[in-house]
Amino acid sequence: MSSNEIRQKFLKFFEKHGHTIVESSSLIPHDDPTLLFTNAGMVQFKNVFLGLEKRPYKRAVTAQKCVRAGGKHNDLETVGRTARHHTFFEMLGNFSFGDYFKREAIMYAWKFLTEELGLDKEKLWVSVFKDDQEARNLWIEVAGIPEYKIIPLGEKDNFWQMGDTGPCGPCSEILYDRGEEYKCGDSCAIGKCDCDRWLEIWNLVFMQYDRDKDGNLTPLPKPSIDTGMGLERIASIMQNKASNYDTDLLRPIIEEIENLVGKKYDPGKLGFPYRVIADHIRACTFLINDGVIPSNEGRGYVLRRILRRAVRFGKSLGLEEPFMHTLVPVVVRIMGSAYPDLIKNQSQIQKIIHEEEKRFHETLHEGMKAAEEIISKTKKNKSQVIDGADAFMLYDTYGFPFDLMADIAEEHGLKVDRDGFEEAMEEQRRRAKAAYDENNEVFWDLRAYAELLSDYKPTDFVGYDHNTLETEIIGIIMEKSLVQSAQKGEEVGILLPETPFYAESGGQVGDTGVLKTESGIIKVRDTRKLPDSKVVHMGIVEEGTVYMGQKVEAIIDAVRRKDTARNHTATHLLHKALREVLGEHVQQRGSLVAPDRLRFDFSHMHPLTPDELDEIERRVNEKIIENLKVDTFITSYKDALNLGAVALFGEKYSEEVRVVSVEGYTRELCGGTHVRNTSEICSFKIISESGIGSGLRRIEAVTGKKAYEEFKNKEQILNLLSSLMKTSSDKVVDRTRQLLNEIKDMERQLESLQAKLAKYEAERLINEAVNVDGVKLLAAEVEAKDMDALRSTADILRGKLGSGVVVLGAVVDDKVNFVAMATKDVVEKGVHAGKLVGNIAKIAQGGGGGRPDMAQAGGKDPSRTREALNAAKEILKAQLNGI
């Protein structure tokens, strides 16, 4: 049975049993800063399990793409070493949100495995949490499993929790016995080893408790079900393969690597690089498809590490040129039917991977230089061991694995401090965990608000049509508690049943304004929305006291809202213009819509040319001048896409969506506020265009009053330049060219004069040379802007001297530089420029040295420059006399 057939069977089986098929969410978790990547099927339902969000269904089934690399869940270093670990994998899962529980979950799992897939019941075993007698009994009753095949395990293996607090519960794992030939030894058993005989294929989580901060467990009023089964693992069983890498999901990639390398794959240790590359190209392809771009931080950094790790293993197979991008079409061929976006984005994915590969080859070259410097430093310190922190720096900065550094060290008779390397690695993990915990705290603050307001209905937003509204205060939050009143100076969160205030979402900032009651005024500084659509008005009581149940007039800052609307509609026009000018590969990757500016991030491989920016700006302003009508309407998600509406990256859409349509030009799914027609934008001006990562560009722009201010500012600069250049504004460019040509002429004249002056100066200095025991010595103080200039002057003088020694000193930035040079014939007489300049520098409280024919040094006391140069005669004499 092919993996595509298994996936479809799973989805259709649960759909037949009342589950809604929900599409896989993005690998970038939506509105969840606590996770780097989607690492399990339940991630997209996290807010549902937490009670923060309600869905129109109580049963769901998904085939979820997942990545475990970086952060708390990280399988990166294990990949390729085992038959079953991956950075990217698919998790098949069925979910119940307070609907069915253990009995049905066990029944469905057993029925699917034994009837739909036809697995041999004799080969199936289960583990349960040691205290979960209910699950134990149900496996016997529902599935008919003999008691000896039900293995009780502890909390570490069979108790699941979302975080330190919150929903949790026992779990039950279904395992497949691959047979005696996979046995790891005499003690091989479930819960006692982790070998390939006992293959964990399906985990059923029984979410039945809420754990508080003290560790106490309280039964949930509506227990839920969260299950997960790895597609790669079940495919290996159904296709009778010893390893996931031999299934139809990965084997075609390995075959393509065989073609590139010209060698057959070995399923044992020698095949390790093949397995790593095959796994990593899937992760890279899917991560880039979901908008992750290689960079030096966060998700982009993890992607960069995965890609570079694969390239390094390619090198070990003899692949010296970029090759990873050539494997993308194989991944798309295997996975494209399940994930059609891969087909559409294949070319862009290949470009991004190819660019990153080329960059890494350059980085490896730089890394080798850094490695040589570390080796040189180690030898200089007379040590036999390279510092672990230095090895980690190479790993972290240049992607050097520990083994590569160890090999290089061995070539030089050195070792690497592995313990120090691991310590530095652990320190990085601690920093990552601290960042995770900080983000987690932010997330649970959101949960605290949601729990406080759990009994309230979602807020009705009326701000599309109204800037003010008469309503009442139904909730006052202070310091994470609901209170009855708040006084002047106190910071509050206010809940209203309906509001004209737009809450921050979709890149658009939240509204500000005031809430007025008969006894007090609240200044609203920001507006936030909880996952279940309750809107909290964040602000401070400016006057008097406000009370629960009071009538209130909600008034937004209408001028600020209008400016924000101008920028939001302009963002839609910009998006369309970018796709027209640059190509359909352009996709929005992020945005900020504020009253004073807009920021738009998009996928594109190269910096935009001035002509491209001009054309984009021209097209947007053209649509503004055309006074196009801006309409909005509600429709189904599917119908909106059929109408050509663009669904934006990173957004999560419900079944019903709002479409913003600019007459005859563009349609996008959007919940933001917009102008009524494009002429209200007034004007549009691009301020900057820059790169923010490989294959990722950013445009910042202004509209309306801010655009006018930008034009005015440019005009003032032009008028000032006109005044300074004593010409009219329309002739500033011509006048600038004229002045630049005049400057070039003057520079040429200056260079000519300086050359003549240097020649005269050289001749003057040559005449100052003295004879020291038959060797000419020129020791002089000169002017030189840096050491390079000083060396150049000394070299010229050595040439003019013909035979002898030149010693020069020059004061630069409160220090003194020295250079000594000797001709070949006097070196043979015993002259050593390095020792000579070293002794001279000591007089000026410095040091240095070098070769017999050329050396340099520095001193900290420039006041002793002349004294040091005067000593050159006696030091040279001593050298010539062998002293």
Steps between C-alpha positions, in 0.01 A plus 500: 500500500649834393542785747245705303248217538567472875452875546173500307370187676566661837321825414202326336465247784461771763285718273267199475485501882389862532836681492560818300807480275712804590788603275854483632597831657824681413830386650514849648257489795232768472510754786703270726839644601573198724579272204762525227312258276180299488625177658177304549149472360343665806687830458237659275236400759694624803265789571200268465642264765577799722146634471619816321331422170188324378469314168182406313586130546575276799687232308792559265748295297823626341815400316731761652846589371742530795861600567702408806832684478591773748330609818360255753430225242815437300577178309769658276806312627311166511394515135661232282634307799169321563242353264219723625607854605449798270515879501194511272218247527122472463280431800160343443264591782139487616367741762199533726423833667285397796309247290608134515769367734706188575261228387442650154867604454615144569225353281580726202875437522461122525241490222715709261819299558350152491211541254590791268873425485470130579785484753553170680345535849763264639772753420328790680581589861398802710642697789286686755569738788557284810208662692255498207302185577212631288709497180641157589150356537377664179783348294395158627125567451499696173801356316522159664871540571639242746601652831866395461527722189394813693814653653464751788760781489574808710437872456814551289371272222123505532379830642467799268482870585492813287713705739588529867136590559180442303333204329668163546424132539611140464574359158503160339746396231436236235818311405578257218725201564737470203622161616789320664744597219485863623564406865777704667589244770377285784344798683312621190150606612250786481601771746847347550669573166461728201593260221331451165308186600223686686384769259280769660241582238203678662471704820153558650495789749211508745482868598302479825674725757598863554832534687541818712827676592532283813470178298147417613280316247135598458272296270392693191122542459530390134792260445651501151697272267823580312665222299802482274637236263812554288425439132861399432488230770168346401614510134810297592274230649250501213780484242693239703815715520759485777545877499294811427772589248402199287137615463355679198525827696882503514646225280455695169706785650778258598496359145549850360795552741644170369482645147679819611773316690542208264501249788234266637336569835599279793215450753760467777742755649648595161157622389477754783575805275235386247236479774590841644478668159171326412342608828637854495391583145140424602528732800661777293242473222201515734642772728579731206160424347342621827700823498812426706812657347863411598630759748702537820215491749192308602335273244727622221807398701364147551427471125854622422647237735292221343597600146869546580511170687373326186756682283783388732388138469483549124866602510580177683348319198714703259234757400710817484251713302152616614263203465216528755283715272503219239322269748199733546314367190517147648340619826232684301433191289444289815306756707341733244165322478446541876649851514432678165674820617831317454437474126419871474804608703757244380706746294522754784592229753782381272632856456512564875676168571749556216587851625550369854719215377725741310522723805595202719782396267642851544447477878681166517798665335491774767454233767818323391689828548351535849593138579861566394514805727371293794763231433771764477386657829494158671854420386621846600365439851699173500176303555408162352123554539276740306262688728144359487354852481706567185375175344142600585553844342595326174193277530265788580639759257626294207305176535811293580398173669713386793632202299632727223687718750636185668629371164673832422650508850631144462683600182694748716559257785235664720181394675174691565350548847171312450375578852552874441320473166202324663496759779481785246224311316309454826534871578339581165218259584452675836473836324247354254298355789504835680363665184240221475395550863473877446277447197305238691431754776356738240279223367369405844426866576265479203352182646448676836293770327301237313426308820381817673263573212399140419133559591466802271385491139731607213508876440297629208720727285302787342797714402466449124201735509533697826770708668299546821256282690280519810542176696585380853798373697457127565852423621785689671835317530778619728814293566340184357188529718146614430410804714190712553662841446824681410627844601712771342853381417416128501579287194206291383368263237138574410250258346195628311223289338560683172768746390607733217866441601697281257715247686853435375501221241606424143793742530274798579563671833223532757291815530549765766244747635292562813224335702280760670261435789312754713758455776827443320707482181727218386772572245525189278865445401455171313232248407567125516294198395495163673483181287126467564439854364453681829648851468690656792551878502837564672542841661518722805230685697575866424218661698271396786386144563337247268265221613372163380163527327542870419381644173800601292564686178776326300676749271788398275772741380338547159792689344743223602258235370468679164878520461523128584228421244692691230808290570304174509334549162835621361654173622253304287584718197872455567463120523325488163753737336791289628351187342442687172853644480711222657290188430244269654762341728468805728318407820431709806716383791396755759373854539449792735218744441529802730366856476840649413636236259462159343752219484471211257719188501496276193681213330746603228859391442668827400504871596257705297651729237420874499295444184295223666434716808397792279260277303345353815454845652355631172244217479379550856458877449327433169236290680462772764433762230247270327273536806418128512219387727599283800234242592479230767281192515467177697516162327629147554876442497469268201287745298737787582795306354293410194437874450877556489540645849853471641532316831791648692795312643484410869132580543248249632156525338158379613237352267353849442741773393494872422626603158634851430467579132658797319285548191641305205848472650547282807315282751639382833364321806526765770329603821665843518362852455525668160414817310178515293683579176865518406507879452473534881858366524604829330855391410751219554878526545754219550751597771731199492557152357732258675586134553402335829616146420584272212218533245311749716458873428334786689339818370407788729271770370276791603168639377281806542643774726819305564560464126452876461751557783746268326464688170534833685811382680660393170407839350667684788817294456498578126453873568788497750728326248395754235594782735837347592585435135373839388273358229131431440343175625451362147877535437626347825593168332696671222676723752584196718655318202700811415632527858588128515700534176680803643579306819643209296723744306621654826565155649713408196695824536545436872626145439751635246623766743520247785705262280742781418514601865562139607783478246661818636444379858654161419806664346532724808476204736750294296752778547453462878615135495807427714770235470513239776802271462461495122116474498280796411228578759204730447309558827235773481160614629242549222129562457284199417126452560535130588738203503433418133607850393811478722601163349448639149727800573769276650490270198551796262793628707660154516486486122658842464765420762617202294680335789449554870239532774191723523333569837193728506270619777161672475259620769140380439211556748710553815718200417816452297554252216845377399617321184845359425617367162836362391638412157602142432876567498505655850280220640784267398733716711294430815232769488157388635220753447266317743739515794605853409146644499407299811778663704417844363131462596587408859634854552150632412338248738405258227611194311490313173708302257503314173723367224873589456415712194175664619332554836263732682428603857301743712553718806268652760711814564522717186704765689801263485483443121812706425693337787407154369606581141831646623574165669487320162867583428638325813262201467604451134867528594456228763335271244780550250757419769310187605414637842 
